[in-house]
Amino acid sequence: MKQTLSLKIGLAFCLVCLGMQSHGKKNWEYDLGVIHPAMPKTKLLSATESLFEIKETALVGEEVIGRINLANNSFEKATFEITGGTGINHFSVEKIVNSRGKHFGVLRVSKLPLEASTYTVQVKTTFESGETDEQEYLIRKVKATIAERFYQFVYSKLSRSHRLYFPETDTKLAEHLLTFTPEGYFSDLTYGLSKAGWEGLNAGALRINNLAMGYLDPNSVYYRDEDLKQKVYSAIIFNAGEFARYRTQWYETHLWRNTDYMAGIAIHYFQLLRQEMNDPDREVARRSMEVYDALIDNCDNLFAERMNERPAIGNANRNHRIRSLAVRAAISFDYNRALTDWDLWYDPIDPRIPGSYPTGAINDLMELVETSFVFSDTYQNKNGFFPDGTICHHPAVGIQFTADAYGWEWLTEWSIPLANNLKNTIYQAQDATYDIITERILDAYRLLTYNGYLDMSVGGIIKDRSKWGRNLLGAVNGLLSGKSENTLIQREDELLGYKERLENPGYADALSMSKAFWNIDYLIQRRPGYFVSAKMISTRSRGLERGLENRSYYYLGDGALFVRVHSDAFNNLQNYYNWHSIPGTTAEQRNDALPPNADSPYIGANGTNEYAGVVSNGFIGMGAFKYERNHAKQSALYSTVNANKGYFFFDRELVALGNSIRRVRAGDQAEIWTTLNQLEWTGDITYGSAEEENVQIISVSDDNVSQFFSNIRKPMWFHHDQVGYVIIPSQNQPATIGLTAESRDYQFPYQANKLKKMMQLEISHGINPSAETYQYVVLPNTSIEYTKQFAQTLGGSENSLQILSNDESVMAVYNRAMNVVQVAFYEAGDFEYTNAVGEMVRMTVDRPALVMMSDKGQSLDVTVTDPHHSMHDLTINLKVNIKLKGEYCDYDETNQQSVIAITHSPEEVYAGQPVSATFQKEGVFVTDTLAVLNEKAIQVIYDRKRKRIRVNFDGSNGDYEVFLYNISGMLLSKKVIKGDMPGRNVLDVFSTEGLSHGLYLVSVKGPDINGCKKLIIDNV
């Protein structure tokens, strides 16, 4: 049977992946149009779509599990008879009509023993119209039925679920009963088709659940109270009738609020109702059947609100619906009764109901689960699985990845448990289901989880994140143990390897990698000793949808830079946090309440900047964005800052750059800070100046300390809990630094004397910055000594890191030891630097781009991202002054440069994906300088006595630019010279005051010259 079903499931999967557009009208009937006629109603459900089981220990009169059902949701009147088959003498058939008028044929054992393993019965059905149909059904003899096992599975999973089980005190139950009416509703609640009526119906459903659990509670005075039970029965029937009215009029998408309450009753009361439906007292049997049918109906929540989006099968909300649908499937105890009795779903033609055609409860449930992994192809309000690994729900105002909630539940909550319960049955999960889950676990969740703890940018700063390692291990074990005998998981070996890692103490999983989640403007990097992430926003993406009091995560996507050496850092800090100072962000320190960024429809959740991108070569990466939240609606305005922000991750150094920081609206007129870190104060804080050998220590045993360092012109370094921070003031812009180590009160709500020690380090940009900058380096998993040495050697030959540029057009950082340069071009233009062997490297792009270039000696690795994710301008032309050989690369002999055409996909969700290529080097980096051609073209003279640098060059009329670089390629000074005299010009250009001894470069650019000369300063 599964083979015939798999074609249907495969079709459904393909069609769902194509996606639907959403109109979002509350009355879906206006959009629905014509419903195509359903299939014929005078047919039996086919034998290939039906399953019948009888236990080996069955007695005479015992019912076969699986009833004879009419096809196509038919409510026709029918009679049933057995006309042949090997089981004609062992089984009988009778007609049962439920309280809704639906006809079933019930097979029962009529003669023992049942010696064969299978029996056939030829069943003929005669309809009231006189039409007939026949099917030959197969009855399997089994030790245990799938139905029994499935019911126990659903009961164990949901009977005590916080969404389905709501016991209350006897006092509360007595209060409910005071307003209960004989008709089954509560007199103090509002009912009827309205928003208020919907809320009243749900409030009443919760009370019914309370009362129902009281009847089952041995410790309650209402335990086994027959009068209470009858009231509960009346309330169930009333609720089902009212709830059915919302099939065509809906007031919210969370319809499971009602069905969860009733499904909780259903799973607890099924055995009781089953017993009562077989009671000799016909009135007891009739009443219990009516209640049972009401619960069956109430669990059918495949409603068609927003028909063109169809949330029932279009997003993470399907998992919420699965709870009551699973209960319906479990208490049906009938493999052949469909999961829904609503005729709308029985239309094989309507394209808005892609491929789904109900035939039997468990099979339908598996189909809903296995077709739930919807792959999204747009950022335009489309839920789904994105190609970078993101799983997004609520995308209306930007793509997000709530990895431990919507994403995880969507991926694993029902798929893995159902696969495990139904393995080696005709309902077993398909291989594709295992492969999709495996891919997301290995390529997303594994990478996001550092020794058992999920990254905060996709998991939040919550009370206890320690369970995450257990969740992952449980999912991996469940996936592997849930295999059927013939299941093939394509990446099973990798999954087994990951399982071994998760079984290590502390879920230790040492990785050295980097990954760009380009769909959400998010970059992570891992080493065995640290985890770092940078999360940005854009018009396409937003921060995390969750937070304390629906507001605290407003800044979580605004350039958040989380660095962890200890996996549990940031755990249980949520009630002590300054939510305006998320590490890495630049924000005004306002005192008013943060806006509700946790609300999915909040219109200010995303950025208004298109420019945002991430680059990774699998080992290191970079990201940059224009930080803007300049929404048109006043209600969406809260952030008061615009800035350019960039993140440059190397092996041991993590660089954060910012420029063009400015206030764009009044706000509270509080200071604007860039926060380096804010976390628990767990050890001594050590700091100092790069100019001094003295070291200052703030002991963790000290009282509260708050220090400010103003007018800082030389690097300062700080160290706490194995992480070093080096703040590098810009040449023309001294830094103001704040350091706080204090015991904070518990907030949300405030509780006195419940303290936690917290540490915070920030750079202040004042109240009204107009063009402020910052630049700092984070050194993870390092010592105090290394941090101090790093700060003291910045700009010298002993330090391999060079910040080359940090302005509104270009951010660039070079790592000489790795021979890697990372450049964020905010606009088309060129950039040049001196590499580790003294060659001048020039890069030019014709569009904004993020470029990472790794020189391997014989080859050059290039990775490029389009930060605008353009679907029209698909090619970025990168020019490099070296002869390269490779695909998509041409060499321009005239200008002595290679032109690399980097082309990305035109598909919306792939347009921002990093594109990598490797090219063979055929030569060295060349510069068109007179200095190369004529040794006397540029002369650089060091006047030791006056401590001045003089430049002598041949020039004509025109303006000339003279640059002074250190050997690392960092620009130290620049002069513009009016060359108004032809011939040789000798110019007194630079002072050497403050320069250390070593090798420097002087470059001259002008109308007829572009050259560079080396200079040694040896007696400073």
mmCIF file of N, CA, C and O in Angstrom, residues 653-698:
data_model
loop_
_atom_site.group_PDB
_atom_site.id
_atom_site.type_symbol
_atom_site.label_atom_id
_atom_site.label_comp_id
_atom_site.label_asym_id
_atom_site.label_seq_id
_atom_site.Cartn_x
_atom_site.Cartn_y
_atom_site.Cartn_z
ATOM 1 N N GLU A 653 42.304 36.195 15.282
ATOM 2 C CA GLU A 653 41.886 37.581 15.501
ATOM 3 C C GLU A 653 40.517 37.816 14.881
ATOM 4 O O GLU A 653 40.250 37.419 13.745
ATOM 5 N N LEU A 654 39.656 38.490 15.627
ATOM 6 C CA LEU A 654 38.326 38.878 15.161
ATOM 7 C C LEU A 654 38.262 40.393 15.197
ATOM 8 O O LEU A 654 38.384 41.005 16.255
ATOM 9 N N VAL A 655 38.123 41.007 14.041
ATOM 10 C CA VAL A 655 38.206 42.461 13.922
ATOM 11 C C VAL A 655 36.814 43.035 13.689
ATOM 12 O O VAL A 655 36.057 42.543 12.848
ATOM 13 N N ALA A 656 36.495 44.098 14.415
ATOM 14 C CA ALA A 656 35.233 44.821 14.225
ATOM 15 C C ALA A 656 35.554 46.264 13.870
ATOM 16 O O ALA A 656 36.294 46.937 14.596
ATOM 17 N N LEU A 657 35.004 46.724 12.752
ATOM 18 C CA LEU A 657 35.215 48.093 12.296
ATOM 19 C C LEU A 657 33.874 48.800 12.144
ATOM 20 O O LEU A 657 32.868 48.187 11.794
ATOM 21 N N GLY A 658 33.887 50.094 12.394
ATOM 22 C CA GLY A 658 32.691 50.902 12.193
ATOM 23 C C GLY A 658 33.066 52.313 11.792
ATOM 24 O O GLY A 658 34.079 52.852 12.245
ATOM 25 N N ASN A 659 32.264 52.892 10.926
ATOM 26 C CA ASN A 659 32.497 54.289 10.554
ATOM 27 C C ASN A 659 31.169 54.928 10.175
ATOM 28 O O ASN A 659 30.133 54.277 10.139
ATOM 29 N N SER A 660 31.229 56.223 9.917
ATOM 30 C CA SER A 660 30.042 56.998 9.529
ATOM 31 C C SER A 660 28.936 56.897 10.581
ATOM 32 O O SER A 660 27.752 56.924 10.244
ATOM 33 N N ILE A 661 29.326 56.777 11.828
ATOM 34 C CA ILE A 661 28.345 56.658 12.917
ATOM 35 C C ILE A 661 27.738 58.028 13.159
ATOM 36 O O ILE A 661 28.449 59.008 13.411
ATOM 37 N N ARG A 662 26.419 58.091 13.083
ATOM 38 C CA ARG A 662 25.751 59.379 13.246
ATOM 39 C C ARG A 662 24.352 59.181 13.829
ATOM 40 O O ARG A 662 23.702 58.178 13.592
ATOM 41 N N ARG A 663 23.939 60.185 14.567
ATOM 42 C CA ARG A 663 22.566 60.205 15.083
ATOM 43 C C ARG A 663 21.656 60.700 13.964
ATOM 44 O O ARG A 663 21.952 61.702 13.307
ATOM 45 N N VAL A 664 20.531 60.015 13.780
ATOM 46 C CA VAL A 664 19.616 60.382 12.703
ATOM 47 C C VAL A 664 18.245 60.809 13.220
ATOM 48 O O VAL A 664 17.401 61.242 12.425
ATOM 49 N N ARG A 665 18.006 60.659 14.535
ATOM 50 C CA ARG A 665 16.758 61.170 15.116
ATOM 51 C C ARG A 665 16.988 61.414 16.602
ATOM 52 O O ARG A 665 17.970 60.944 17.180
ATOM 53 N N ALA A 666 16.093 62.172 17.209
ATOM 54 C CA ALA A 666 16.336 62.720 18.549
ATOM 55 C C ALA A 666 16.481 61.647 19.611
ATOM 56 O O ALA A 666 17.421 61.678 20.411
ATOM 57 N N GLY A 667 15.563 60.691 19.663
ATOM 58 C CA GLY A 667 15.631 59.686 20.713
ATOM 59 C C GLY A 667 15.550 60.292 22.086
ATOM 60 O O GLY A 667 14.818 61.254 22.327
ATOM 61 N N ASP A 668 16.349 59.769 23.005
ATOM 62 C CA ASP A 668 16.398 60.271 24.385
ATOM 63 C C ASP A 668 17.551 61.233 24.617
ATOM 64 O O ASP A 668 17.773 61.669 25.741
ATOM 65 N N GLN A 669 18.337 61.510 23.583
ATOM 66 C CA GLN A 669 19.557 62.315 23.714
ATOM 67 C C GLN A 669 20.511 61.720 24.751
ATOM 68 O O GLN A 669 21.173 62.426 25.510
ATOM 69 N N ALA A 670 20.561 60.386 24.739
ATOM 70 C CA ALA A 670 21.532 59.679 25.571
ATOM 71 C C ALA A 670 22.755 59.342 24.725
ATOM 72 O O ALA A 670 22.752 59.490 23.502
ATOM 73 N N GLU A 671 23.815 58.889 25.390
ATOM 74 C CA GLU A 671 25.034 58.551 24.664
ATOM 75 C C GLU A 671 24.813 57.355 23.743
ATOM 76 O O GLU A 671 23.987 56.476 24.014
ATOM 77 N N ILE A 672 25.595 57.335 22.668
ATOM 78 C CA ILE A 672 25.587 56.226 21.724
ATOM 79 C C ILE A 672 26.848 55.414 21.958
ATOM 80 O O ILE A 672 27.956 55.953 21.931
ATOM 81 N N TRP A 673 26.666 54.112 22.192
ATOM 82 C CA TRP A 673 27.788 53.231 22.506
ATOM 83 C C TRP A 673 27.902 52.121 21.468
ATOM 84 O O TRP A 673 26.895 51.647 20.923
ATOM 85 N N THR A 674 29.145 51.700 21.242
ATOM 86 C CA THR A 674 29.410 50.414 20.605
ATOM 87 C C THR A 674 29.904 49.477 21.693
ATOM 88 O O THR A 674 30.929 49.747 22.327
ATOM 89 N N THR A 675 29.162 48.411 21.939
ATOM 90 C CA THR A 675 29.475 47.497 23.037
ATOM 91 C C THR A 675 30.388 46.387 22.542
ATOM 92 O O THR A 675 30.083 45.721 21.548
ATOM 93 N N LEU A 676 31.501 46.189 23.240
ATOM 94 C CA LEU A 676 32.401 45.089 22.904
ATOM 95 C C LEU A 676 31.916 43.785 23.520
ATOM 96 O O LEU A 676 31.958 42.744 22.879
ATOM 97 N N ASN A 677 31.505 43.864 24.775
ATOM 98 C CA ASN A 677 30.947 42.659 25.393
ATOM 99 C C ASN A 677 30.176 43.040 26.649
ATOM 100 O O ASN A 677 30.407 44.100 27.245
ATOM 101 N N GLN A 678 29.256 42.164 27.004
ATOM 102 C CA GLN A 678 28.482 42.273 28.238
ATOM 103 C C GLN A 678 28.137 40.849 28.652
ATOM 104 O O GLN A 678 27.385 40.161 27.966
ATOM 105 N N LEU A 679 28.735 40.404 29.735
ATOM 106 C CA LEU A 679 28.491 39.046 30.186
ATOM 107 C C LEU A 679 28.822 38.940 31.668
ATOM 108 O O LEU A 679 29.189 39.934 32.310
ATOM 109 N N GLU A 680 28.684 37.764 32.197
ATOM 110 C CA GLU A 680 28.888 37.589 33.636
ATOM 111 C C GLU A 680 30.350 37.839 33.999
ATOM 112 O O GLU A 680 31.272 37.414 33.296
ATOM 113 N N TRP A 681 30.536 38.552 35.088
ATOM 114 C CA TRP A 681 31.867 38.877 35.618
ATOM 115 C C TRP A 681 32.339 37.682 36.439
ATOM 116 O O TRP A 681 31.942 37.503 37.575
ATOM 117 N N THR A 682 33.178 36.856 35.840
ATOM 118 C CA THR A 682 33.547 35.586 36.472
ATOM 119 C C THR A 682 34.997 35.517 36.915
ATOM 120 O O THR A 682 35.403 34.523 37.518
ATOM 121 N N GLY A 683 35.792 36.515 36.591
ATOM 122 C CA GLY A 683 37.196 36.485 36.978
ATOM 123 C C GLY A 683 37.793 37.872 36.935
ATOM 124 O O GLY A 683 37.111 38.852 36.609
ATOM 125 N N ASP A 684 39.053 37.986 37.269
ATOM 126 C CA ASP A 684 39.720 39.287 37.272
ATOM 127 C C ASP A 684 39.701 39.909 35.876
ATOM 128 O O ASP A 684 39.812 39.215 34.864
ATOM 129 N N ILE A 685 39.595 41.232 35.862
ATOM 130 C CA ILE A 685 39.689 41.995 34.617
ATOM 131 C C ILE A 685 41.028 42.710 34.625
ATOM 132 O O ILE A 685 41.340 43.454 35.555
ATOM 133 N N THR A 686 41.825 42.462 33.593
ATOM 134 C CA THR A 686 43.156 43.059 33.499
ATOM 135 C C THR A 686 43.191 43.970 32.288
ATOM 136 O O THR A 686 42.628 43.649 31.237
ATOM 137 N N TYR A 687 43.847 45.127 32.422
ATOM 138 C CA TYR A 687 43.895 46.049 31.288
ATOM 139 C C TYR A 687 45.134 46.932 31.370
ATOM 140 O O TYR A 687 45.814 47.007 32.400
ATOM 141 N N GLY A 688 45.391 47.603 30.243
ATOM 142 C CA GLY A 688 46.527 48.507 30.194
ATOM 143 C C GLY A 688 46.585 49.228 28.861
ATOM 144 O O GLY A 688 45.801 48.977 27.949
ATOM 145 N N SER A 689 47.558 50.125 28.754
ATOM 146 C CA SER A 689 47.797 50.864 27.522
ATOM 147 C C SER A 689 48.944 50.233 26.762
ATOM 148 O O SER A 689 49.903 49.719 27.367
ATOM 149 N N ALA A 690 48.853 50.287 25.428
ATOM 150 C CA ALA A 690 49.934 49.740 24.614
ATOM 151 C C ALA A 690 51.229 50.511 24.814
ATOM 152 O O ALA A 690 52.313 49.997 24.514
ATOM 153 N N GLU A 691 51.136 51.730 25.322
ATOM 154 C CA GLU A 691 52.328 52.562 25.542
ATOM 155 C C GLU A 691 53.041 52.214 26.836
ATOM 156 O O GLU A 691 54.173 52.649 27.054
ATOM 157 N N GLU A 692 52.377 51.491 27.718
ATOM 158 C CA GLU A 692 52.915 51.289 29.062
ATOM 159 C C GLU A 692 53.071 49.807 29.371
ATOM 160 O O GLU A 692 52.357 48.966 28.830
ATOM 161 N N GLU A 693 53.994 49.519 30.266
ATOM 162 C CA GLU A 693 54.169 48.157 30.750
ATOM 163 C C GLU A 693 53.284 47.877 31.956
ATOM 164 O O GLU A 693 53.021 46.719 32.286
ATOM 165 N N ASN A 694 52.831 48.944 32.619
ATOM 166 C CA ASN A 694 52.012 48.764 33.809
ATOM 167 C C ASN A 694 50.703 48.062 33.477
ATOM 168 O O ASN A 694 50.094 48.285 32.424
ATOM 169 N N VAL A 695 50.262 47.224 34.384
ATOM 170 C CA VAL A 695 49.021 46.467 34.218
ATOM 171 C C VAL A 695 48.098 46.775 35.388
ATOM 172 O O VAL A 695 48.530 46.783 36.546
ATOM 173 N N GLN A 696 46.835 47.043 35.070
ATOM 174 C CA GLN A 696 45.822 47.302 36.090
ATOM 175 C C GLN A 696 44.920 46.072 36.227
ATOM 176 O O GLN A 696 44.599 45.415 35.235
ATOM 177 N N ILE A 697 44.513 45.782 37.450
ATOM 178 C CA ILE A 697 43.684 44.597 37.707
ATOM 179 C C ILE A 697 42.451 44.989 38.514
ATOM 180 O O ILE A 697 42.557 45.674 39.531
ATOM 181 N N ILE A 698 41.293 44.564 38.043
ATOM 182 C CA ILE A 698 40.057 44.675 38.823
ATOM 183 C C ILE A 698 39.714 43.264 39.286
ATOM 184 O O ILE A 698 39.383 42.392 38.478
#
